[in-house]
Short mmCIF file of C-alpha atoms in Angstrom, two decimals:
data_model
loop_
_atom_site.label_atom_id
_atom_site.label_comp_id
_atom_site.label_asym_id
_atom_site.label_seq_id
_atom_site.Cartn_x
_atom_site.Cartn_y
_atom_site.Cartn_z
CA UNK A 1 -27.97 -112.42 -12.60
CA UNK A 2 -25.54 -110.62 -10.28
CA UNK A 3 -23.11 -113.55 -10.50
CA UNK A 4 -23.37 -113.58 -14.29
CA UNK A 5 -22.77 -109.82 -14.54
CA UNK A 6 -19.73 -110.15 -12.26
CA UNK A 7 -18.29 -112.79 -14.61
CA UNK A 8 -19.06 -110.59 -17.61
CA UNK A 9 -17.24 -107.69 -15.97
CA UNK A 10 -14.22 -109.90 -15.36
CA UNK A 11 -14.38 -110.78 -19.04
CA UNK A 12 -14.43 -107.09 -19.91
CA UNK A 13 -11.34 -106.53 -17.76
CA UNK A 14 -9.52 -109.37 -19.50
CA UNK A 15 -10.57 -107.93 -22.87
CA UNK A 16 -9.10 -104.53 -21.94
CA UNK A 17 -5.84 -106.32 -21.15
CA UNK A 18 -5.95 -107.90 -24.64
CA UNK A 19 -6.34 -111.33 -23.05
CA UNK A 20 -8.88 -112.47 -25.61
CA UNK A 21 -8.89 -116.14 -24.54
CA UNK A 22 -9.31 -115.18 -20.89
CA UNK A 23 -12.19 -112.89 -21.81
CA UNK A 24 -13.89 -115.72 -23.68
CA UNK A 25 -13.56 -117.97 -20.62
CA UNK A 26 -15.30 -115.42 -18.40
CA UNK A 27 -18.05 -114.69 -20.95
CA UNK A 28 -18.62 -118.42 -21.34
CA UNK A 29 -18.98 -118.81 -17.58
CA UNK A 30 -21.44 -115.90 -17.53
CA UNK A 31 -23.49 -117.65 -20.23
CA UNK A 32 -23.46 -120.87 -18.21
CA UNK A 33 -24.97 -118.95 -15.28
CA UNK A 34 -27.49 -117.02 -17.42
CA UNK A 35 -27.92 -118.02 -21.07
CA UNK A 36 -30.71 -115.52 -21.77
CA UNK A 37 -28.66 -112.30 -21.77
CA UNK A 38 -27.74 -111.34 -25.38
CA UNK A 39 -24.89 -109.00 -24.40
CA UNK A 40 -22.89 -111.94 -23.02
CA UNK A 41 -22.95 -113.49 -26.49
CA UNK A 42 -22.05 -110.27 -28.31
CA UNK A 43 -19.15 -109.67 -25.92
CA UNK A 44 -17.87 -113.17 -26.56
CA UNK A 45 -18.36 -112.61 -30.28
CA UNK A 46 -16.08 -109.56 -30.14
CA UNK A 47 -13.37 -111.54 -28.33
CA UNK A 48 -13.70 -114.30 -30.94
CA UNK A 49 -13.28 -111.70 -33.68
CA UNK A 50 -10.02 -110.65 -32.03
CA UNK A 51 -8.89 -114.30 -32.15
CA UNK A 52 -9.98 -114.53 -35.81
CA UNK A 53 -12.54 -117.15 -34.79
CA UNK A 54 -15.10 -115.56 -37.07
CA UNK A 55 -17.28 -118.64 -37.33
CA UNK A 56 -17.70 -118.72 -33.55
CA UNK A 57 -18.42 -114.98 -33.57
CA UNK A 58 -21.17 -115.46 -36.15
CA UNK A 59 -22.70 -118.25 -34.04
CA UNK A 60 -22.64 -116.07 -30.90
CA UNK A 61 -24.17 -113.08 -32.67
CA UNK A 62 -26.86 -115.30 -34.16
CA UNK A 63 -27.72 -116.62 -30.69
CA UNK A 64 -28.00 -113.05 -29.37
CA UNK A 65 -30.37 -112.20 -32.25
CA UNK A 66 -32.42 -115.29 -31.44
CA UNK A 67 -32.79 -114.04 -27.85
CA UNK A 68 -33.47 -110.42 -28.84
CA UNK A 69 -34.24 -109.77 -32.52
CA UNK A 70 -33.96 -106.01 -31.91
CA UNK A 71 -30.44 -106.08 -30.45
CA UNK A 72 -28.51 -103.94 -32.96
CA UNK A 73 -25.08 -104.80 -31.57
CA UNK A 74 -25.62 -108.47 -32.43
CA UNK A 75 -26.29 -107.61 -36.08
CA UNK A 76 -23.19 -105.39 -36.02
CA UNK A 77 -20.96 -108.18 -34.69
CA UNK A 78 -22.27 -110.69 -37.21
CA UNK A 79 -21.79 -108.21 -40.05
CA UNK A 80 -18.18 -107.57 -39.00
CA UNK A 81 -17.39 -111.29 -38.79
CA UNK A 82 -18.91 -112.04 -42.19
CA UNK A 83 -17.06 -109.09 -43.71
CA UNK A 84 -13.75 -110.31 -42.32
CA UNK A 85 -14.18 -113.71 -43.96
CA UNK A 86 -15.18 -111.97 -47.20
CA UNK A 87 -18.81 -113.10 -47.11
CA UNK A 88 -20.03 -109.68 -48.17
CA UNK A 89 -23.36 -110.90 -49.53
CA UNK A 90 -24.18 -112.23 -46.03
CA UNK A 91 -22.80 -109.20 -44.24
CA UNK A 92 -24.80 -106.67 -46.24
CA UNK A 93 -28.14 -107.82 -44.76
CA UNK A 94 -26.86 -107.27 -41.22
CA UNK A 95 -25.32 -103.88 -42.02
CA UNK A 96 -28.68 -102.88 -43.45
CA UNK A 97 -30.40 -104.05 -40.25
CA UNK A 98 -28.01 -102.01 -38.08
CA UNK A 99 -28.63 -98.87 -40.14
CA UNK A 100 -32.39 -99.42 -39.97
CA UNK A 101 -32.31 -99.84 -36.18
CA UNK A 102 -29.78 -97.02 -35.58
CA UNK A 103 -30.17 -94.52 -38.44
CA UNK A 104 -27.91 -92.01 -36.65
CA UNK A 105 -24.97 -94.46 -36.52
CA UNK A 106 -22.56 -92.95 -39.06
CA UNK A 107 -20.02 -95.76 -38.72
CA UNK A 108 -22.60 -98.43 -39.49
CA UNK A 109 -23.87 -96.41 -42.44
CA UNK A 110 -20.35 -96.12 -43.82
CA UNK A 111 -19.82 -99.86 -43.38
CA UNK A 112 -23.10 -100.59 -45.16
CA UNK A 113 -22.08 -98.40 -48.09
CA UNK A 114 -18.61 -99.99 -48.19
CA UNK A 115 -20.16 -103.45 -48.15
CA UNK A 116 -22.45 -102.53 -51.05
CA UNK A 117 -19.36 -101.53 -53.04
CA UNK A 118 -17.66 -104.81 -52.17
CA UNK A 119 -20.66 -106.84 -53.33
CA UNK A 120 -20.70 -104.94 -56.62
CA UNK A 121 -16.93 -105.32 -56.99
CA UNK A 122 -17.08 -109.08 -56.33
CA UNK A 123 -19.82 -109.45 -58.94
CA UNK A 124 -17.79 -107.39 -61.43
CA UNK A 125 -14.60 -109.39 -60.89
CA UNK A 126 -16.49 -112.64 -61.31
CA UNK A 127 -18.11 -111.37 -64.50
CA UNK A 128 -14.78 -110.43 -66.11
CA UNK A 129 -12.85 -113.45 -64.84
CA UNK A 130 -10.99 -115.22 -67.63
CA UNK A 131 -9.67 -118.72 -67.08
CA UNK A 132 -6.52 -118.19 -69.14
CA UNK A 133 -5.99 -114.48 -68.75
CA UNK A 134 -2.70 -113.19 -70.16
CA UNK A 135 0.13 -112.71 -67.69
CA UNK A 136 0.82 -109.26 -66.28
CA UNK A 137 4.34 -109.82 -67.61
CA UNK A 138 3.13 -109.46 -71.20
CA UNK A 139 4.66 -106.30 -72.64
CA UNK A 140 7.11 -105.92 -69.77
CA UNK A 141 10.48 -105.17 -71.40
CA UNK A 142 12.91 -105.74 -68.57
CA UNK A 143 15.93 -105.85 -70.83
CA UNK A 144 15.45 -102.25 -71.89
CA UNK A 145 14.14 -100.92 -68.58
CA UNK A 146 16.48 -98.21 -67.38
CA UNK A 147 17.79 -98.05 -63.83
CA UNK A 148 18.44 -94.36 -63.35
CA UNK A 149 21.86 -93.10 -62.25
CA UNK A 150 20.16 -91.61 -59.19
CA UNK A 151 19.32 -95.10 -57.87
CA UNK A 152 21.64 -95.57 -54.87
CA UNK A 153 21.35 -99.35 -54.45
CA UNK A 154 23.38 -102.33 -55.61
CA UNK A 155 22.63 -103.34 -59.20
CA UNK A 156 21.22 -106.79 -59.97
CA UNK A 157 22.25 -108.61 -63.13
CA UNK A 158 20.86 -112.06 -63.96
CA UNK A 159 21.68 -114.00 -60.79
CA UNK A 160 21.01 -113.09 -57.19
CA UNK A 161 24.11 -112.12 -55.21
CA UNK A 162 24.90 -111.82 -51.53
CA UNK A 163 25.85 -108.18 -52.12
CA UNK A 164 22.41 -107.43 -53.51
CA UNK A 165 20.72 -109.30 -50.62
CA UNK A 166 22.70 -107.42 -47.99
CA UNK A 167 21.87 -104.12 -49.64
CA UNK A 168 18.19 -105.06 -49.93
CA UNK A 169 17.97 -105.86 -46.22
CA UNK A 170 19.45 -102.47 -45.30
CA UNK A 171 17.34 -100.57 -47.83
CA UNK A 172 14.15 -102.03 -46.40
CA UNK A 173 15.27 -101.33 -42.82
CA UNK A 174 15.77 -97.71 -43.80
CA UNK A 175 12.40 -97.36 -45.52
CA UNK A 176 13.81 -97.44 -49.06
CA UNK A 177 12.43 -99.38 -52.00
CA UNK A 178 14.00 -101.50 -54.73
CA UNK A 179 14.00 -100.22 -58.26
CA UNK A 180 10.90 -101.49 -60.05
CA UNK A 181 13.08 -103.36 -62.58
CA UNK A 182 14.55 -105.49 -59.82
CA UNK A 183 11.14 -106.06 -58.26
CA UNK A 184 9.81 -107.40 -61.57
CA UNK A 185 12.98 -109.43 -62.12
CA UNK A 186 12.80 -111.13 -58.71
CA UNK A 187 9.09 -111.95 -58.89
CA UNK A 188 9.31 -113.39 -62.40
CA UNK A 189 12.38 -115.48 -61.58
CA UNK A 190 10.75 -116.98 -58.49
CA UNK A 191 7.45 -117.53 -60.26
CA UNK A 192 9.29 -119.78 -62.74
CA UNK A 193 11.20 -121.55 -59.96
CA UNK A 194 8.18 -122.41 -57.83
CA UNK A 195 5.96 -123.23 -60.81
CA UNK A 196 8.40 -126.00 -61.72
CA UNK A 197 8.30 -127.48 -58.20
CA UNK A 198 5.92 -130.25 -57.19
CA UNK A 199 2.66 -129.45 -55.41
CA UNK A 200 4.25 -131.26 -52.45
CA UNK A 201 7.99 -130.61 -52.38
CA UNK A 202 9.95 -133.50 -50.87
CA UNK A 203 13.26 -132.75 -49.18
CA UNK A 204 15.82 -134.36 -46.88
CA UNK A 205 18.14 -132.83 -44.29
CA UNK A 206 21.70 -133.89 -45.05
CA UNK A 207 24.37 -134.45 -42.35
CA UNK A 208 25.83 -131.15 -41.09
CA UNK A 209 22.84 -129.30 -42.55
CA UNK A 210 19.81 -127.77 -40.88
CA UNK A 211 16.32 -126.81 -42.02
CA UNK A 212 14.37 -124.14 -40.14
CA UNK A 213 10.57 -124.13 -40.38
CA UNK A 214 8.87 -120.75 -39.84
CA UNK A 215 5.16 -120.02 -39.61
CA UNK A 216 3.20 -116.88 -40.49
CA UNK A 217 5.28 -113.69 -40.74
CA UNK A 218 2.42 -111.42 -41.94
CA UNK A 219 4.40 -108.42 -43.07
CA UNK A 220 6.35 -108.11 -39.79
CA UNK A 221 9.68 -107.46 -41.51
CA UNK A 222 11.70 -106.49 -38.46
CA UNK A 223 10.64 -109.67 -36.65
CA UNK A 224 11.73 -111.69 -39.69
CA UNK A 225 15.17 -110.11 -39.44
CA UNK A 226 15.19 -111.05 -35.75
CA UNK A 227 14.75 -114.72 -36.73
CA UNK A 228 17.77 -114.46 -39.01
CA UNK A 229 19.79 -112.60 -36.36
CA UNK A 230 19.09 -115.22 -33.71
CA UNK A 231 19.14 -118.32 -35.87
CA UNK A 232 21.45 -117.52 -38.76
CA UNK A 233 20.82 -116.31 -42.29
CA UNK A 234 19.91 -118.79 -45.05
CA UNK A 235 22.81 -120.59 -46.70
CA UNK A 236 23.52 -123.81 -48.59
CA UNK A 237 23.90 -125.61 -45.26
CA UNK A 238 21.07 -123.83 -43.48
CA UNK A 239 17.82 -124.02 -45.38
CA UNK A 240 14.53 -122.38 -44.47
CA UNK A 241 10.91 -123.28 -45.08
CA UNK A 242 8.36 -120.47 -44.72
CA UNK A 243 4.96 -122.04 -44.25
CA UNK A 244 2.66 -119.45 -45.81
CA UNK A 245 1.10 -116.10 -44.86
CA UNK A 246 4.12 -113.98 -45.63
CA UNK A 247 1.89 -111.02 -46.45
CA UNK A 248 -1.17 -109.02 -45.29
CA UNK A 249 -1.92 -107.33 -41.96
CA UNK A 250 1.64 -106.19 -41.23
CA UNK A 251 2.73 -103.11 -43.17
CA UNK A 252 6.03 -104.45 -44.55
CA UNK A 253 4.53 -107.24 -46.63
CA UNK A 254 6.26 -106.25 -49.88
CA UNK A 255 9.60 -106.18 -48.05
CA UNK A 256 9.06 -109.68 -46.64
CA UNK A 257 7.82 -111.13 -49.92
CA UNK A 258 10.71 -109.64 -51.90
CA UNK A 259 13.35 -110.73 -49.37
CA UNK A 260 12.00 -114.29 -49.20
CA UNK A 261 11.84 -114.40 -52.99
CA UNK A 262 15.41 -113.10 -53.24
CA UNK A 263 16.57 -115.93 -50.97
CA UNK A 264 14.64 -118.39 -53.11
CA UNK A 265 16.58 -117.09 -56.12
CA UNK A 266 19.85 -117.40 -54.21
CA UNK A 267 19.25 -120.89 -52.80
CA UNK A 268 16.53 -122.55 -54.90
CA UNK A 269 17.30 -126.05 -53.56
CA UNK A 270 17.59 -125.05 -49.90
CA UNK A 271 14.94 -122.37 -49.45
CA UNK A 272 11.27 -123.34 -49.59
CA UNK A 273 7.98 -121.46 -49.67
CA UNK A 274 4.54 -122.97 -49.03
CA UNK A 275 1.40 -121.10 -49.98
CA UNK A 276 -0.85 -119.81 -47.19
CA UNK A 277 -4.46 -118.68 -47.18
CA UNK A 278 -3.22 -115.07 -47.42
CA UNK A 279 -1.33 -115.71 -50.63
CA UNK A 280 -4.67 -115.32 -52.40
CA UNK A 281 -6.33 -112.46 -54.28
CA UNK A 282 -9.42 -111.98 -52.13
CA UNK A 283 -7.46 -111.87 -48.88
CA UNK A 284 -4.87 -109.50 -50.39
CA UNK A 285 -7.61 -107.09 -51.46
CA UNK A 286 -9.08 -107.02 -47.96
CA UNK A 287 -6.07 -107.26 -45.65
CA UNK A 288 -3.62 -104.82 -47.19
CA UNK A 289 -1.15 -106.46 -49.57
CA UNK A 290 -2.78 -105.20 -52.75
CA UNK A 291 -2.93 -101.68 -51.34
CA UNK A 292 0.68 -101.88 -50.20
CA UNK A 293 1.91 -103.03 -53.62
CA UNK A 294 0.08 -100.14 -55.28
CA UNK A 295 1.31 -97.60 -52.73
CA UNK A 296 4.96 -98.65 -52.83
CA UNK A 297 5.22 -99.83 -56.44
CA UNK A 298 2.28 -100.23 -58.82
CA UNK A 299 -0.66 -102.47 -59.73
CA UNK A 300 1.41 -104.61 -62.06
CA UNK A 301 3.63 -105.62 -59.14
CA UNK A 302 0.58 -106.89 -57.28
CA UNK A 303 -0.66 -108.80 -60.32
CA UNK A 304 2.73 -110.46 -60.79
CA UNK A 305 2.87 -111.37 -57.11
CA UNK A 306 -0.63 -112.83 -57.48
CA UNK A 307 0.53 -115.03 -60.35
CA UNK A 308 3.57 -116.14 -58.37
CA UNK A 309 1.45 -116.94 -55.30
CA UNK A 310 -0.74 -119.18 -57.46
CA UNK A 311 2.38 -121.07 -58.52
CA UNK A 312 3.61 -121.78 -54.97
CA UNK A 313 3.69 -125.37 -53.68
CA UNK A 314 1.01 -126.28 -51.15
CA UNK A 315 3.08 -128.55 -48.90
CA UNK A 316 6.58 -129.76 -48.11
CA UNK A 317 7.42 -133.29 -46.93
CA UNK A 318 10.50 -133.24 -44.72
CA UNK A 319 12.44 -136.49 -44.57
CA UNK A 320 9.27 -138.53 -45.16
CA UNK A 321 8.48 -137.76 -41.50
CA UNK A 322 6.79 -134.35 -41.35
CA UNK A 323 4.10 -133.08 -43.68
CA UNK A 324 4.31 -129.29 -43.53
CA UNK A 325 1.37 -127.28 -44.86
CA UNK A 326 -0.23 -124.01 -43.89
CA UNK A 327 -3.68 -125.03 -42.65
CA UNK A 328 -4.23 -128.66 -41.80
CA UNK A 329 -5.92 -131.95 -42.62
CA UNK A 330 -8.90 -133.00 -44.64
CA UNK A 331 -12.63 -133.67 -44.57
CA UNK A 332 -12.06 -137.20 -45.93
CA UNK A 333 -9.94 -139.90 -44.26
CA UNK A 334 -9.23 -141.38 -47.67
CA UNK A 335 -6.89 -138.51 -48.61
CA UNK A 336 -3.21 -139.56 -48.73
CA UNK A 337 0.12 -137.99 -49.59
CA UNK A 338 -0.33 -139.37 -53.10
CA UNK A 339 -3.49 -137.29 -53.51
CA UNK A 340 -1.45 -134.19 -52.67
CA UNK A 341 1.26 -135.25 -55.09
CA UNK A 342 -1.32 -135.67 -57.86
CA UNK A 343 -3.08 -132.36 -57.22
CA UNK A 344 -2.53 -130.06 -60.19
CA UNK A 345 -2.53 -126.70 -58.44
CA UNK A 346 -1.93 -124.90 -61.75
CA UNK A 347 -5.47 -125.70 -62.86
CA UNK A 348 -6.93 -123.71 -59.96
CA UNK A 349 -5.36 -120.34 -59.26
CA UNK A 350 -7.46 -119.49 -56.18
CA UNK A 351 -8.51 -122.00 -53.47
CA UNK A 352 -12.24 -121.27 -53.53
CA UNK A 353 -14.66 -122.36 -50.80
CA UNK A 354 -14.26 -126.15 -51.05
CA UNK A 355 -11.86 -128.85 -52.12
CA UNK A 356 -8.40 -130.14 -51.31
CA UNK A 357 -6.55 -126.86 -51.84
CA UNK A 358 -8.94 -124.90 -49.65
CA UNK A 359 -8.61 -127.44 -46.84
CA UNK A 360 -4.81 -127.43 -47.03
CA UNK A 361 -4.82 -123.65 -46.59
CA UNK A 362 -7.68 -123.13 -44.11
CA UNK A 363 -8.37 -126.01 -41.68
CA UNK A 364 -7.51 -126.02 -37.96
CA UNK A 365 -7.06 -128.65 -35.23
CA UNK A 366 -9.58 -129.13 -32.42
CA UNK A 367 -9.30 -130.94 -29.09
CA UNK A 368 -12.44 -133.03 -29.57
CA UNK A 369 -12.33 -136.21 -31.69
CA UNK A 370 -13.80 -136.23 -35.17
CA UNK A 371 -14.42 -133.19 -37.32
CA UNK A 372 -16.32 -130.01 -36.58
CA UNK A 373 -17.39 -126.76 -38.17
CA UNK A 374 -14.67 -124.18 -38.59
CA UNK A 375 -14.30 -121.56 -35.90
CA UNK A 376 -13.22 -119.27 -38.76
CA UNK A 377 -16.35 -119.79 -40.83
CA UNK A 378 -14.20 -121.24 -43.64
CA UNK A 379 -13.03 -124.84 -43.89
CA UNK A 380 -13.34 -127.24 -40.95
CA UNK A 381 -11.66 -128.48 -37.77
CA UNK A 382 -10.09 -131.90 -37.26
CA UNK A 383 -9.55 -133.84 -34.06
CA UNK A 384 -6.67 -135.93 -32.66
CA UNK A 385 -8.14 -139.15 -34.04
CA UNK A 386 -8.16 -137.68 -37.56
CA UNK A 387 -4.51 -136.69 -37.21
CA UNK A 388 -3.56 -140.11 -35.79
CA UNK A 389 -5.19 -141.98 -38.67
CA UNK A 390 -3.61 -139.71 -41.29
CA UNK A 391 -0.12 -140.02 -39.83
CA UNK A 392 -0.33 -143.79 -39.42
CA UNK A 393 -1.73 -144.27 -42.91
CA UNK A 394 1.02 -142.16 -44.47
CA UNK A 395 3.95 -143.22 -42.29
CA UNK A 396 4.38 -139.75 -40.76
CA UNK A 397 5.61 -138.73 -37.33
CA UNK A 398 3.62 -135.50 -37.33
CA UNK A 399 1.94 -132.74 -39.29
CA UNK A 400 3.51 -129.28 -38.97
CA UNK A 401 1.17 -126.39 -39.70
CA UNK A 402 0.83 -122.67 -39.00
CA UNK A 403 -2.22 -120.46 -39.63
CA UNK A 404 -2.99 -119.64 -35.97
CA UNK A 405 -1.53 -117.47 -33.24
CA UNK A 406 -0.03 -119.45 -30.37
CA UNK A 407 0.85 -117.48 -27.24
CA UNK A 408 4.18 -119.29 -26.86
CA UNK A 409 4.82 -119.18 -30.61
CA UNK A 410 4.18 -122.89 -31.04
CA UNK A 411 2.03 -125.69 -29.66
CA UNK A 412 2.28 -129.47 -29.78
CA UNK A 413 -1.17 -131.07 -29.89
CA UNK A 414 -2.91 -134.33 -30.76
CA UNK A 415 -0.49 -136.50 -28.75
CA UNK A 416 2.50 -134.93 -30.46
CA UNK A 417 1.25 -135.49 -33.99
CA UNK A 418 0.03 -131.96 -34.77
CA UNK A 419 2.44 -129.06 -34.33
CA UNK A 420 1.55 -125.40 -34.89
CA UNK A 421 4.33 -122.85 -35.43
CA UNK A 422 3.64 -119.12 -35.71
CA UNK A 423 6.43 -116.62 -36.39
CA UNK A 424 4.78 -113.20 -35.99
CA UNK A 425 5.33 -112.15 -32.35
CA UNK A 426 3.08 -109.47 -30.87
CA UNK A 427 0.80 -110.18 -33.81
CA UNK A 428 -0.65 -107.03 -35.33
CA UNK A 429 0.78 -105.07 -32.36
CA UNK A 430 -2.25 -106.22 -30.37
CA UNK A 431 -1.62 -109.77 -29.13
CA UNK A 432 1.06 -110.46 -26.53
CA UNK A 433 2.28 -113.66 -28.16
CA UNK A 434 5.81 -114.85 -28.75
CA UNK A 435 7.05 -116.00 -32.15
CA UNK A 436 8.69 -119.37 -32.80
CA UNK A 437 10.59 -121.40 -35.35
CA UNK A 438 11.61 -125.06 -35.53
CA UNK A 439 15.10 -126.31 -36.36
CA UNK A 440 15.48 -129.76 -37.87
CA UNK A 441 18.87 -131.47 -38.33
CA UNK A 442 19.67 -134.80 -39.96
CA UNK A 443 18.41 -136.75 -36.91
CA UNK A 444 14.95 -135.19 -37.57
CA UNK A 445 14.43 -134.20 -33.95
CA UNK A 446 12.38 -131.02 -33.64
CA UNK A 447 14.13 -128.16 -31.84
CA UNK A 448 11.67 -125.44 -30.80
CA UNK A 449 12.85 -121.86 -30.42
CA UNK A 450 10.86 -118.89 -29.11
CA UNK A 451 11.58 -115.20 -29.62
CA UNK A 452 10.09 -111.84 -28.74
CA UNK A 453 8.97 -109.03 -31.01
CA UNK A 454 11.45 -106.24 -31.73
CA UNK A 455 10.74 -102.52 -32.17
CA UNK A 456 9.69 -101.28 -35.59
CA UNK A 457 9.08 -97.87 -37.16
CA UNK A 458 5.83 -96.18 -36.16
CA UNK A 459 3.64 -97.57 -38.92
CA UNK A 460 0.57 -99.41 -37.70
CA UNK A 461 -0.59 -102.81 -38.96
CA UNK A 462 -3.14 -102.71 -41.78
CA UNK A 463 -1.79 -99.32 -42.92
CA UNK A 464 -2.56 -100.23 -46.53
CA UNK A 465 -5.92 -101.92 -45.99
CA UNK A 466 -9.09 -100.08 -46.93
CA UNK A 467 -10.34 -97.60 -44.33
CA UNK A 468 -13.55 -99.48 -43.57
CA UNK A 469 -11.47 -102.54 -42.76
CA UNK A 470 -9.33 -100.58 -40.33
CA UNK A 471 -12.33 -99.45 -38.30
CA UNK A 472 -13.33 -103.06 -37.63
CA UNK A 473 -9.91 -104.25 -36.42
#
């Protein structure tokens, strides 16, 4: 037991240093020495929560409960993990158990009450859901919307201009907003552009051109500008592909979404946007984007963004060599590129809990062969053999995906056939990771570039998420 406790304490030290993976290694070693101590599992569960491995956290908390059914912390950890993957109906039972075991715990009581509200809200939203609801653009008279003389920004007419883009970048750096007319105008224009694109966009890199692939940016606006400073701003010869998760968590999500959309308007054939699992309504309600839209603009802006997110392509095929999508591969080896081409994403606005769209947005690679349960609690994990078969069957060199923090900003796995790129350095101000992006020229060789986070104004991540969410992060 002394050896196990020593390992646990080393795990605690690593946790304090925000070395979540190192902490997990020590807690795992402690469990290998003594697998009957529930606190080892709950400690590892907390580290897994920090790594967004909510499925693993739920499994650890469940094991702790199996060892000691009266261990309140285990119910607390499992409730947090289920809440963070939006499984409120599962979480509510554990919150109730925590309150029953620790009636004086005010935080747990507040979480229980918040969870009850979420369950009721989810039921209400499902009850009023309309398949063909009218667009939030109905009744929006942009033509007659007045931009007041007091507005100190560049005016936007029909087409995007470099002058407007430059002014937008500076406005956002200085904490200013766009006029609501221009916000509506940009979102609606891009919604039409991306709606008309294929579910899997197919593009080539011409001689003397370059395409840069970026992963999650998650509302880290100043780090996005650092990519452009280091690597060059978008142009007709320098295209960009942003591979989902532009929004949520970081507190400049509207600024990132509007800037990326403005570039899409400016260079519709050279600037690409894939949908991520955070370009969805339920994630936006939980992780801050809805709240940010309402705080900085209004509810209609969020609803229009939601409609535009639903119109985004799900994948981009680069030079017939690299399938780029946010999450990863599939539960069925029979799936091919043609199945992605045929997928009518407009028939299903939100990805749901199963199916091709969900898997494209949520799955992750694993080191073991075959397929396994998701560490997130949503989707699944796929091994190197799955990736090999998919690439060989579809004539691909590799799959490029995002969706996960990588400490060096990127990682090449599965014998070079699965590449993860993540572009939010010092993620959520709490993980000491680098960011990365990939440059691809006409020879289709992948050029990996790493960069560090830059300073930003003193606004914390999740500033616009609900208060109960903040207390769990």
